[in-house]
Short mmCIF file of N, CA and C in Angstrom, two decimals:
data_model
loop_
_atom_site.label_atom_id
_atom_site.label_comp_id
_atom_site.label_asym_id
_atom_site.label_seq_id
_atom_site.Cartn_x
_atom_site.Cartn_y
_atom_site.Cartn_z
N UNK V 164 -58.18 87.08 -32.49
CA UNK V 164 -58.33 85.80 -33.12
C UNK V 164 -57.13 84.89 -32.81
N UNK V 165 -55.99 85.65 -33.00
CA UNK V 165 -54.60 84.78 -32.48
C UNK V 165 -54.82 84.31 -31.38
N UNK V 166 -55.32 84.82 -30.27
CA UNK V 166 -55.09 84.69 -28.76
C UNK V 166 -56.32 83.54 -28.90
N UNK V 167 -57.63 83.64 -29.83
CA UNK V 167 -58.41 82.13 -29.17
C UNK V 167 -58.00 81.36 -29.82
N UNK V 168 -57.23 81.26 -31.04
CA UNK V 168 -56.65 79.64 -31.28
C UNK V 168 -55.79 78.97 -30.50
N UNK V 169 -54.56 80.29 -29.83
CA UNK V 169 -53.65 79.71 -28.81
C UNK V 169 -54.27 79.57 -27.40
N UNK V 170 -55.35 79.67 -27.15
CA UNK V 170 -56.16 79.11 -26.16
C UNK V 170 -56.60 78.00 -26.57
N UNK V 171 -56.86 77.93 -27.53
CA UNK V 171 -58.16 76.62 -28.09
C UNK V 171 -56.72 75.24 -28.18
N UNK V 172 -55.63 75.36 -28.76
CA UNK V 172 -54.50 74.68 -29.11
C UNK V 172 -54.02 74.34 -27.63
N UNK V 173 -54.13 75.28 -26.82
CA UNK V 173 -53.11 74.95 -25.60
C UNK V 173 -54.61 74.13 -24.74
N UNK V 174 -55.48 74.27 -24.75
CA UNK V 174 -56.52 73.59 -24.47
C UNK V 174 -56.64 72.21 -24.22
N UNK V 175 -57.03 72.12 -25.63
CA UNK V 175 -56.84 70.94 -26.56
C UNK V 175 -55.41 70.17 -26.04
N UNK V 176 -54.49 70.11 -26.63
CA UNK V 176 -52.76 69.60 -25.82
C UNK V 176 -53.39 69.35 -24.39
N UNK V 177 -53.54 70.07 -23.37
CA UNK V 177 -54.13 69.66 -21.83
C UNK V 177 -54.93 68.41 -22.25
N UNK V 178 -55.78 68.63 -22.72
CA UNK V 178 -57.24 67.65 -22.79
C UNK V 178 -56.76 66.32 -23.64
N UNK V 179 -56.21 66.33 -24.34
CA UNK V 179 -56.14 65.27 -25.17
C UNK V 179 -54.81 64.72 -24.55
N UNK V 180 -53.97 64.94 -23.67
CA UNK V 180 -52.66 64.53 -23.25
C UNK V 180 -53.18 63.50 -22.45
N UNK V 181 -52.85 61.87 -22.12
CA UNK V 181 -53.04 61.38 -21.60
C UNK V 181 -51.64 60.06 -21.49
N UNK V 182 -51.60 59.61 -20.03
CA UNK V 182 -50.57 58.68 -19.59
C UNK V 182 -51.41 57.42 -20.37
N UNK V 183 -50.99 56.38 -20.77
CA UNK V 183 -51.60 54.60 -20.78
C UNK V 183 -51.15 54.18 -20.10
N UNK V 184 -51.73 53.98 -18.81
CA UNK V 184 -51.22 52.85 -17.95
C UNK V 184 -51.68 51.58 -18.25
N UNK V 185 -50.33 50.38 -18.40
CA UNK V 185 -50.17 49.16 -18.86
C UNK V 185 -50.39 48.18 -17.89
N UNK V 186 -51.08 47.39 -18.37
CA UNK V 186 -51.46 45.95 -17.64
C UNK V 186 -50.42 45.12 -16.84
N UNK V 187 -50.42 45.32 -15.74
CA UNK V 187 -49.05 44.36 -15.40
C UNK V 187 -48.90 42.97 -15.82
N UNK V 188 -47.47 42.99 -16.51
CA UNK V 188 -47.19 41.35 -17.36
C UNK V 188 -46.80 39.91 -16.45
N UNK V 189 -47.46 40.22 -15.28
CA UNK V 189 -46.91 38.86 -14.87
C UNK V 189 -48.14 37.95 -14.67
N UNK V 190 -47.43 36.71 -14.32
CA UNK V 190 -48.77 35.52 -14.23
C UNK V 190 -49.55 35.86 -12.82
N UNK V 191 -50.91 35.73 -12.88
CA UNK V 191 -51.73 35.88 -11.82
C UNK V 191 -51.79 34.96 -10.98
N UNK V 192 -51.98 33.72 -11.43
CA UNK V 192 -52.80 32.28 -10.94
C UNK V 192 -51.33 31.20 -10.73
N UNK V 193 -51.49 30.56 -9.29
CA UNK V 193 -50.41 30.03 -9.03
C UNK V 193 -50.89 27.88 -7.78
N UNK V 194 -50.68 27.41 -8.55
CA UNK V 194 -51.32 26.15 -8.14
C UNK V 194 -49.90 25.28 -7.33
N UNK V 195 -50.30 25.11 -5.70
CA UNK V 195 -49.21 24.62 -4.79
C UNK V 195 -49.79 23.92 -3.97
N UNK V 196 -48.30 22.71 -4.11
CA UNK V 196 -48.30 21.49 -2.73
C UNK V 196 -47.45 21.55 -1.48
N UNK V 197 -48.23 21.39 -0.78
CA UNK V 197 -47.07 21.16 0.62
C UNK V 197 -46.24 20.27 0.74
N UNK V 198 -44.95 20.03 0.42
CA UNK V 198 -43.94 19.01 0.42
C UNK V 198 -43.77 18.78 2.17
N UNK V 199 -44.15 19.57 3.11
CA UNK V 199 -43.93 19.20 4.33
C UNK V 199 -44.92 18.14 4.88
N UNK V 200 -46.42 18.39 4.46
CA UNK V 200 -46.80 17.30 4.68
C UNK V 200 -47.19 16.08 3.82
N UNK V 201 -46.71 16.37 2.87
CA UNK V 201 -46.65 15.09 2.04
C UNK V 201 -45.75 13.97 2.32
N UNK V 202 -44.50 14.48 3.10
CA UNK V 202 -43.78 13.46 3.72
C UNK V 202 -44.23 12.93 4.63
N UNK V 203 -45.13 13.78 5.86
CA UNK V 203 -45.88 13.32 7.29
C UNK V 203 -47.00 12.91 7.01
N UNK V 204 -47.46 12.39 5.57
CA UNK V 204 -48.51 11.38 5.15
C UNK V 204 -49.91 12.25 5.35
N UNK V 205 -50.01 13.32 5.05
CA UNK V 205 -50.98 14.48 4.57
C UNK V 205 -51.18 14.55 3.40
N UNK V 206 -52.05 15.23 2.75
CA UNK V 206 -51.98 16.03 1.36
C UNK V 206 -53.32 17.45 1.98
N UNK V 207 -52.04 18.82 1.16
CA UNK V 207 -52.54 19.96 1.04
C UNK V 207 -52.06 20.71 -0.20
N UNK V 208 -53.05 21.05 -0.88
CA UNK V 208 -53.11 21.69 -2.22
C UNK V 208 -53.61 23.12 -1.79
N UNK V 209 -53.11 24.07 -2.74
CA UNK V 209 -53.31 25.49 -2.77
C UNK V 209 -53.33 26.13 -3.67
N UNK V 210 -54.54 27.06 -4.07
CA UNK V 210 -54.75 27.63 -4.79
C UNK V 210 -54.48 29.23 -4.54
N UNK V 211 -53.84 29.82 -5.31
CA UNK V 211 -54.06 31.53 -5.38
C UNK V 211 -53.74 32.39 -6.38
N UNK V 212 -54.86 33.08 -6.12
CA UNK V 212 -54.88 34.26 -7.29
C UNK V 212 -54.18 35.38 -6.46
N UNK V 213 -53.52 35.81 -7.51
CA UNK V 213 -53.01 37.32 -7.55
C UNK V 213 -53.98 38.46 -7.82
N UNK V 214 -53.92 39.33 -7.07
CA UNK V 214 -55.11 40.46 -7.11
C UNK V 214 -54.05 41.58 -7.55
N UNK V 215 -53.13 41.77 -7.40
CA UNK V 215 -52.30 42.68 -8.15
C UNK V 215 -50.53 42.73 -7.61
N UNK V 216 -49.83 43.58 -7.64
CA UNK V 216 -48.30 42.86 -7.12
C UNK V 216 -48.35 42.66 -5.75
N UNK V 217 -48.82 43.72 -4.66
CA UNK V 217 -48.96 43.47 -3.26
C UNK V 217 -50.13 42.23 -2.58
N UNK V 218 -50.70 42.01 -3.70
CA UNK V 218 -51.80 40.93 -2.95
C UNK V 218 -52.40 40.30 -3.64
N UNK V 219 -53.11 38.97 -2.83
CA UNK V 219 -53.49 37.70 -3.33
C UNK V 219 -54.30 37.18 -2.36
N UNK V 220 -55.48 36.42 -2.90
CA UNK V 220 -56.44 35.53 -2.26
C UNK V 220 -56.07 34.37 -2.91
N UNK V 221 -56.45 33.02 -1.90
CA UNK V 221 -55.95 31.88 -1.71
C UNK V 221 -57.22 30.64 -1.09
N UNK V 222 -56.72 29.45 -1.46
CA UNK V 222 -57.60 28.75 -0.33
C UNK V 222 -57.01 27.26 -0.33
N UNK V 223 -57.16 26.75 0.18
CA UNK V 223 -55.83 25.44 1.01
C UNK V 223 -56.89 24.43 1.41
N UNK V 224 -56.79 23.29 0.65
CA UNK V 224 -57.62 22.16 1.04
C UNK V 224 -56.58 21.33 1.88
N UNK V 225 -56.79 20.89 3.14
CA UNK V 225 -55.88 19.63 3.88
C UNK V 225 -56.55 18.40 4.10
N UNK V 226 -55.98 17.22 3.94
CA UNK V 226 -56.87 15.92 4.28
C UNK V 226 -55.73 15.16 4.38
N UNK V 227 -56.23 14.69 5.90
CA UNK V 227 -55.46 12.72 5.98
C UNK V 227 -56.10 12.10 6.59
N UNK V 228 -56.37 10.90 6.53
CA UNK V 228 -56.78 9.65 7.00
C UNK V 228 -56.03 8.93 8.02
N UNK V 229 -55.26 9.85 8.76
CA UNK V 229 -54.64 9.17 9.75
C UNK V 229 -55.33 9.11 11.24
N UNK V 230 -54.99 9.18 12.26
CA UNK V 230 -55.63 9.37 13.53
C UNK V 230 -54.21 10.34 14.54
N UNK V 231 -53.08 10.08 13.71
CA UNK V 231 -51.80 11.10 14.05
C UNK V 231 -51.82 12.54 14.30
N UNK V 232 -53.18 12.90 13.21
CA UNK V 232 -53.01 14.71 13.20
C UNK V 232 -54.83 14.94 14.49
N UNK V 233 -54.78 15.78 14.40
CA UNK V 233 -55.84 16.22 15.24
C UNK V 233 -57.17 16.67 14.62
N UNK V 234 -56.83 17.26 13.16
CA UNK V 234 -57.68 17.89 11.93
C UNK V 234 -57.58 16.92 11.13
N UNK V 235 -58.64 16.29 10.35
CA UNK V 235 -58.56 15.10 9.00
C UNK V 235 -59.12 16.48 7.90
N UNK V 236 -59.96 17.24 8.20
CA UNK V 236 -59.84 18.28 7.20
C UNK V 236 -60.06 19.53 7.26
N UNK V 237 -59.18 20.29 6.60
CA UNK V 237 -59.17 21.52 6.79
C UNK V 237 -59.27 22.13 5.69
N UNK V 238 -60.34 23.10 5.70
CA UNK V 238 -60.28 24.56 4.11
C UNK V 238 -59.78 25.71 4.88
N UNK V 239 -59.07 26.11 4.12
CA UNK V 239 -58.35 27.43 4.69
C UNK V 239 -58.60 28.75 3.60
N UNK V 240 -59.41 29.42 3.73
CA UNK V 240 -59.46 31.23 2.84
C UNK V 240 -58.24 31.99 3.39
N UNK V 241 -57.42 32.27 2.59
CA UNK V 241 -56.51 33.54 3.08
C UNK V 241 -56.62 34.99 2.03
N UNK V 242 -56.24 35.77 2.99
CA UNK V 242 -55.60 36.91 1.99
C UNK V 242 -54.25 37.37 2.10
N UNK V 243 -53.37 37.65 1.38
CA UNK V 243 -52.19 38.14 2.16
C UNK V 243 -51.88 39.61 1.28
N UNK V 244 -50.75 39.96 2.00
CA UNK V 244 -50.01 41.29 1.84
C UNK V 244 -48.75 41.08 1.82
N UNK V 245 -48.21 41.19 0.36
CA UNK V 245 -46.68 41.30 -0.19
C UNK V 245 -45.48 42.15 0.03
N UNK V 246 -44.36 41.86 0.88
CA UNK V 246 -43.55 43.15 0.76
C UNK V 246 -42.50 42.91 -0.06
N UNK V 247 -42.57 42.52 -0.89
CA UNK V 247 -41.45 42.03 -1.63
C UNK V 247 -41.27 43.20 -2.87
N UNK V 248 -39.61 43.51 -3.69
CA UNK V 248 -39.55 43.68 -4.84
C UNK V 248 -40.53 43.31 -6.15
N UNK V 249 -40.49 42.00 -6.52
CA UNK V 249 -40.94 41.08 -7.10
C UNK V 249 -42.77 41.07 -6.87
N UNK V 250 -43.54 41.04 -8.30
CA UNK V 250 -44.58 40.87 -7.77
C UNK V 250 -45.45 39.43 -6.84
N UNK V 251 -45.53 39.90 -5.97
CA UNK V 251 -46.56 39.08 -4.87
C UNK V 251 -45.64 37.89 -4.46
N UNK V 252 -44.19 38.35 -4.40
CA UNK V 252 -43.40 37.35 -4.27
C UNK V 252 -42.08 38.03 -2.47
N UNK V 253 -42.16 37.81 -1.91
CA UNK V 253 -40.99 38.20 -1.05
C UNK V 253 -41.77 37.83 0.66
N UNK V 254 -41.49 38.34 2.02
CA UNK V 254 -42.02 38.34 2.87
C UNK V 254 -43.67 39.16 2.53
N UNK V 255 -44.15 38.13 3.28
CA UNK V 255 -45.90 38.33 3.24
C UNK V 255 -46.25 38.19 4.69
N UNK V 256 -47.57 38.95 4.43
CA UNK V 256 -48.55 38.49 5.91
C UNK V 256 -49.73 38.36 5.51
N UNK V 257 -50.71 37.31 6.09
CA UNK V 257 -51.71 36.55 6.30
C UNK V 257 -53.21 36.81 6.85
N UNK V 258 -53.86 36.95 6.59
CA UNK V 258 -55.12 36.37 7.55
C UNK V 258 -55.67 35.08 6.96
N UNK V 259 -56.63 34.47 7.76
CA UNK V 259 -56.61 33.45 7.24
C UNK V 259 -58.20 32.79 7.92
N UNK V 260 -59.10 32.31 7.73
CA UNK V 260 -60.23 31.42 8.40
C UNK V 260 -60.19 30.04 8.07
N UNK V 261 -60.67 29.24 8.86
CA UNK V 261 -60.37 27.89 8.85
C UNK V 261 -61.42 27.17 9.08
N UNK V 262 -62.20 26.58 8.58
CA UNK V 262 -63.00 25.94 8.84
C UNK V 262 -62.54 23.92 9.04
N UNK V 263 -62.31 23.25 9.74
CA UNK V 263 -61.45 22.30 10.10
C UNK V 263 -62.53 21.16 11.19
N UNK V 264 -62.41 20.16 10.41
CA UNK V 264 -62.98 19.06 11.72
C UNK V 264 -61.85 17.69 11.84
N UNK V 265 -62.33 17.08 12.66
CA UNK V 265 -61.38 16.39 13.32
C UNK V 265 -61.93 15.20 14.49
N UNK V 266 -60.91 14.43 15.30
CA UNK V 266 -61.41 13.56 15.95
C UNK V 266 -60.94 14.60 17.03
N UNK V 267 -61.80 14.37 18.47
CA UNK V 267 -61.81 15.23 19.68
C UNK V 267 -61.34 14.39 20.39
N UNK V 268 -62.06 13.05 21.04
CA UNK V 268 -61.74 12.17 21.99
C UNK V 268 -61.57 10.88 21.15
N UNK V 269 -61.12 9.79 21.90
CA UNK V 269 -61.04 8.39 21.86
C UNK V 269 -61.18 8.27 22.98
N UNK V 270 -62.34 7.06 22.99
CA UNK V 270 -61.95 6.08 24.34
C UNK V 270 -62.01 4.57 23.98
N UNK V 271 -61.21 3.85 24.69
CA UNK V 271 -60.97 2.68 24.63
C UNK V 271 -61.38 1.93 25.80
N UNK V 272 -61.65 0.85 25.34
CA UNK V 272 -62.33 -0.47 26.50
C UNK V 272 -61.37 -1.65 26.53
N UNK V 273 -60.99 -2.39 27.03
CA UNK V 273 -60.24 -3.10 27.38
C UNK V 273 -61.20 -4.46 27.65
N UNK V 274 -60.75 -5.67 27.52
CA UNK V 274 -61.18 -6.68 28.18
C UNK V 274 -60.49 -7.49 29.29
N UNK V 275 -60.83 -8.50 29.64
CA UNK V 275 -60.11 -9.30 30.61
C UNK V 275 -58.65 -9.45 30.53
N UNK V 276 -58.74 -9.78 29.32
CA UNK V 276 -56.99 -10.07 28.61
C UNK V 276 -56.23 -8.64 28.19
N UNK V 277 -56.66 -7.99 28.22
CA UNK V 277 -55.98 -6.44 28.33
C UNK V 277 -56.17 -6.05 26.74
N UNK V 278 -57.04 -6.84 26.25
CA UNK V 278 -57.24 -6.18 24.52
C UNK V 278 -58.01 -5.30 24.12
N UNK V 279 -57.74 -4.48 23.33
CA UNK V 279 -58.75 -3.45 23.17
C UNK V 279 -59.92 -4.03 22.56
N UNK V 280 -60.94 -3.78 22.85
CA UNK V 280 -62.14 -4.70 22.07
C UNK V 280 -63.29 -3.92 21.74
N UNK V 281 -62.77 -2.42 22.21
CA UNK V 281 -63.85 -1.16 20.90
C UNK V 281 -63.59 0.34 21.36
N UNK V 282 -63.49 0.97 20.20
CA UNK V 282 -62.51 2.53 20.33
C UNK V 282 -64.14 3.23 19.86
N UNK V 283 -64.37 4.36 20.89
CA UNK V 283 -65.21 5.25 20.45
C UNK V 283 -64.74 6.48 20.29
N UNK V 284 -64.98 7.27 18.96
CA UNK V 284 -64.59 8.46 18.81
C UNK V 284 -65.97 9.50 18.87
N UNK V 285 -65.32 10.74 19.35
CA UNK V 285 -65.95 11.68 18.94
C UNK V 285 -65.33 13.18 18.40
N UNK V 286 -66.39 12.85 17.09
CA UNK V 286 -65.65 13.99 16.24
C UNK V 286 -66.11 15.73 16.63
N UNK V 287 -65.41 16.61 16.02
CA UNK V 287 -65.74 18.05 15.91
C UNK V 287 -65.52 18.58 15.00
N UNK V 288 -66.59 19.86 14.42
CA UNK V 288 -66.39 20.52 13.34
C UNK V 288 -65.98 22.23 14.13
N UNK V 289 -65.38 23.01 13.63
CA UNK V 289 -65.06 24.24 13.88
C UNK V 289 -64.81 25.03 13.05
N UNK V 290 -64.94 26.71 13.07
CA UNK V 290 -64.36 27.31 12.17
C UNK V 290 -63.66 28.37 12.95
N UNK V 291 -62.25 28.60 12.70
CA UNK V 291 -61.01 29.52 13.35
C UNK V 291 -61.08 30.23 12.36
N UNK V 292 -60.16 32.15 13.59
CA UNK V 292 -59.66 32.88 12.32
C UNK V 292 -58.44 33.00 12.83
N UNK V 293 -57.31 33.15 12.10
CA UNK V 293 -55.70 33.38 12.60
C UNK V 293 -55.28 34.08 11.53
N UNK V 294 -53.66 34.36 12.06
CA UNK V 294 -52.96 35.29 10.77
C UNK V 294 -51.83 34.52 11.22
N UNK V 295 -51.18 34.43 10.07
CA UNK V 295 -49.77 34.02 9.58
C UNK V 295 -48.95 34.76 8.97
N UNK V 296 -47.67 34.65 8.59
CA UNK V 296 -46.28 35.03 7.95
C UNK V 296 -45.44 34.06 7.48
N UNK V 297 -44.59 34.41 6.35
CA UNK V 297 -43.75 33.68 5.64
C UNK V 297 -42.99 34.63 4.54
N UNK V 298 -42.58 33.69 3.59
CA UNK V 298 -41.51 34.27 2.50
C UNK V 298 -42.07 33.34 1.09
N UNK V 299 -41.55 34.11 -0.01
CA UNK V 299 -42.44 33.57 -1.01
C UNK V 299 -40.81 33.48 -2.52
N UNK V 300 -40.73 33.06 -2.89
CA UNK V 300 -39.88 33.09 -4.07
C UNK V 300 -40.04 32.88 -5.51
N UNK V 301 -39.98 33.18 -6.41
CA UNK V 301 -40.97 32.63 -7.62
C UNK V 301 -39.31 32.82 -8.83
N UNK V 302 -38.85 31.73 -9.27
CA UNK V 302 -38.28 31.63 -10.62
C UNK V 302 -39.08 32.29 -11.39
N UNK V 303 -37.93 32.35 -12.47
CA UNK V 303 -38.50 33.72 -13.87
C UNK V 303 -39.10 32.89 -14.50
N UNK V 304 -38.86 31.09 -14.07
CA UNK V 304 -40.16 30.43 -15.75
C UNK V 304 -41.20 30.35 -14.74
N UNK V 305 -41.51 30.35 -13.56
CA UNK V 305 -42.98 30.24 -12.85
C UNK V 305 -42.64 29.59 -11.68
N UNK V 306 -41.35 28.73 -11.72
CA UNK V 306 -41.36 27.79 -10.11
C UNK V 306 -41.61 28.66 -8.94
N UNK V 307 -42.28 28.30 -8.08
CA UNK V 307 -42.75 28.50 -6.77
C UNK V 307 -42.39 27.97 -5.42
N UNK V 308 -41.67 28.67 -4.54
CA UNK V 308 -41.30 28.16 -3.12
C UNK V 308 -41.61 28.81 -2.14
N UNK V 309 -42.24 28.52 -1.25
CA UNK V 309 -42.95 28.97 0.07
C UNK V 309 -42.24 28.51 1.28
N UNK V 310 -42.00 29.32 2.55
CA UNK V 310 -42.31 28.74 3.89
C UNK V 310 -42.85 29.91 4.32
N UNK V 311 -43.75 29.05 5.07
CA UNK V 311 -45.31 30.29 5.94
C UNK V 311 -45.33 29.20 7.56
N UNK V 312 -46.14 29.96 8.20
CA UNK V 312 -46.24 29.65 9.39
C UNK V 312 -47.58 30.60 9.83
N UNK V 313 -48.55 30.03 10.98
CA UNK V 313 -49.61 30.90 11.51
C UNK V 313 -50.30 29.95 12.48
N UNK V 314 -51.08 31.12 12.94
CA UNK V 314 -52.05 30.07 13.71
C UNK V 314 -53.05 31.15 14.02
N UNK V 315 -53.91 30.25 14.74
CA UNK V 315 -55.11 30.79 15.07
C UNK V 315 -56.42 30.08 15.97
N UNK V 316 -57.09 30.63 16.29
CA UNK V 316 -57.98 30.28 17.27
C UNK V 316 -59.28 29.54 16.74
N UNK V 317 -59.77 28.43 16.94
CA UNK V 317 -61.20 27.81 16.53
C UNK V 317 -62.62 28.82 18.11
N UNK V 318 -63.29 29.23 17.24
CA UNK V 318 -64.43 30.00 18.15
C UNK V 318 -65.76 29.34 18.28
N UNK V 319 -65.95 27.93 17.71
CA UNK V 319 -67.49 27.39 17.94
C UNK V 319 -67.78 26.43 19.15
N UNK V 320 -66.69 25.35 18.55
CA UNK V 320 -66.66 24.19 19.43
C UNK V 320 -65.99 24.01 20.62
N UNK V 321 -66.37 23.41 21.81
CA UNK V 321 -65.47 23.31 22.86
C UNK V 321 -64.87 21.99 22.80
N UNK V 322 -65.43 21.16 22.05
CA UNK V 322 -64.54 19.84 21.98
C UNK V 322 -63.40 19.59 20.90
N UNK V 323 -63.72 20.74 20.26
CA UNK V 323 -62.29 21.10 18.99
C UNK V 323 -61.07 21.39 20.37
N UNK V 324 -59.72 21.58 19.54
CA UNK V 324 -58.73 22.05 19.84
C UNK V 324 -58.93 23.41 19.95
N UNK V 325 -58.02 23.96 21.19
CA UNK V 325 -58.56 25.61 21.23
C UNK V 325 -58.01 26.69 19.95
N UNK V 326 -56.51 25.69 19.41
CA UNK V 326 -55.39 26.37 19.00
C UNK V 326 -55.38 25.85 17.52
N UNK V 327 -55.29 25.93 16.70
CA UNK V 327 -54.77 25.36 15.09
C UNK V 327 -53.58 26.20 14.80
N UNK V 328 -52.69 24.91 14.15
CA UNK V 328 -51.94 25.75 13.35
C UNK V 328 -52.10 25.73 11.50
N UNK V 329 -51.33 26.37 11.42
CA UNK V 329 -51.16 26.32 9.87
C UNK V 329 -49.65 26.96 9.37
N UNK V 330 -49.03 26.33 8.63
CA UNK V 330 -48.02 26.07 8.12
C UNK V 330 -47.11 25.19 7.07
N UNK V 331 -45.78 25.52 6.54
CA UNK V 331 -45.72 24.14 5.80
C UNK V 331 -44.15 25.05 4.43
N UNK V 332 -43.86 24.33 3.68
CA UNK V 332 -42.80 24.64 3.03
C UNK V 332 -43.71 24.26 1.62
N UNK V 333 -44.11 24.77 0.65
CA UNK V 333 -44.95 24.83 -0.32
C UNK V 333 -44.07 24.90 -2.18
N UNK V 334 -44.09 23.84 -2.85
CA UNK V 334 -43.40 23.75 -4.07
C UNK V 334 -45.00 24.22 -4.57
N UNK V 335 -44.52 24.95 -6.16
CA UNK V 335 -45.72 24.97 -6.84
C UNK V 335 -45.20 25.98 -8.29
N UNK V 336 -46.51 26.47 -9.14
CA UNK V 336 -46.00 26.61 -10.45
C UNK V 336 -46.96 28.08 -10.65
N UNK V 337 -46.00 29.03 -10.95
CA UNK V 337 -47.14 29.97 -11.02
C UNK V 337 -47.85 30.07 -12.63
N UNK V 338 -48.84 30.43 -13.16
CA UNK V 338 -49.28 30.48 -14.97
C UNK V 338 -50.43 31.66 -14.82
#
C-alpha cells in the first residue's frame, strides 16, 4: 500500500508540474515615416507588425507627384528577420515584393521656335521581388529609427525599369 501511494504522489508531482510560459511584454505594432524622402519631396509610410522578437511583417506605401523619381507608386510587403538583442530591434534582413508603377518614356515635340508644344508619356505597372538589409533601434518609450537598403528585380513589364530600389532612414513610434 505504501509503495502505490508513493507511486501515485510521485506521479501526480510529474503530471501536475508545469513551466507558464509568459507573454512577451513588448509593443507589437510600430507606425513609420521616411524622413529621407520626405526631404526629396516623396511621402512613404510604414506599417509593421511584430510576429514575435525575431520577426515582423510590414508594408510601405510610396507616392509622389513628381516626374523626378521613376516610380509615382509603390506598395511594398516585407518580412524580415531580427538579429538583434532587443526585441525585433538590431541588424535585420528582408524580403520584400513590390508592386510599383511609374512613367516609362517621355517624348517631346518641338515646334518651329524650339518650344515644346506636347509631352507624351507612357506609363508602366510592375510587380518585383528583392531582399534588403539594415539596422533598427527602438527607445525604451517606443521611438523608432531605421536605415535599410535593398533592391530588387521588376518580372512583368519590359517598359518598367529592370532594377528598383528600396531604401531610406525611417523615424517612427512603436505601441
Amino acid at each position: 500500500m505504501k509503495k502505490s501511494i508513493a507511486l501515485l504522489l510521485f506521479f501526480s508531482t510529474i503530471m501536475t508540474y508545469s513551466q507558464e510560459k509568459t507573454a512577451p511584454d513588448f509593443k507589437k505594432n510600430e507606425l513609420k515615416g521616411n524622413a529621407l524622402f520626405l526631404v526629396l519631396g516623396a511621402v512613404e509610410v510604414t506599417y509593421e507588425r511584430i510576429l514575435n522578437e525575431d520577426t515582423g511583417l510590414g508594408v510601405s506605401v510610396f507616392f509622389v507627384n513628381q516626374d523626378d523619381f521613376d516610380s509615382n507608386v509603390m506598395l511594398t510587403p516585407y518580412y524580415r528577420a531580427y538579429f538583434g538583442k532587443k526585441p525585433a530591434a538590431g541588424f535585420f534582413v528582408e524580403g520584400f515584393s513590390m508592386f510599383n508603377t511609374g512613367v516609362a518614356s517621355s517624348t517631346y515635340y518641338y515646334d518651329n521656335n524650339n518650344n515644346i508644344s506636347r509631352i507624351e508619356r507612357d506609363r508602366y505597372s510592375d510587380f518585383a521581388l528583392g531582399f534588403g538589409l539594415g539596422s533598427k533601434w527602438v527607445h525604451k518609450k517606443g521611438y523608432v529609427f531605421e536605415i535599410n537598403a535593398g533592391i530588387g528585380r521588376n518580372l512583368l513589364s519590359k517598359e518598367s525599369p529592370e532594377v528598383v530600389g528600396r531604401g531610406g532612414i525611417t523615424i517612427g513610434y512603436r505601441f
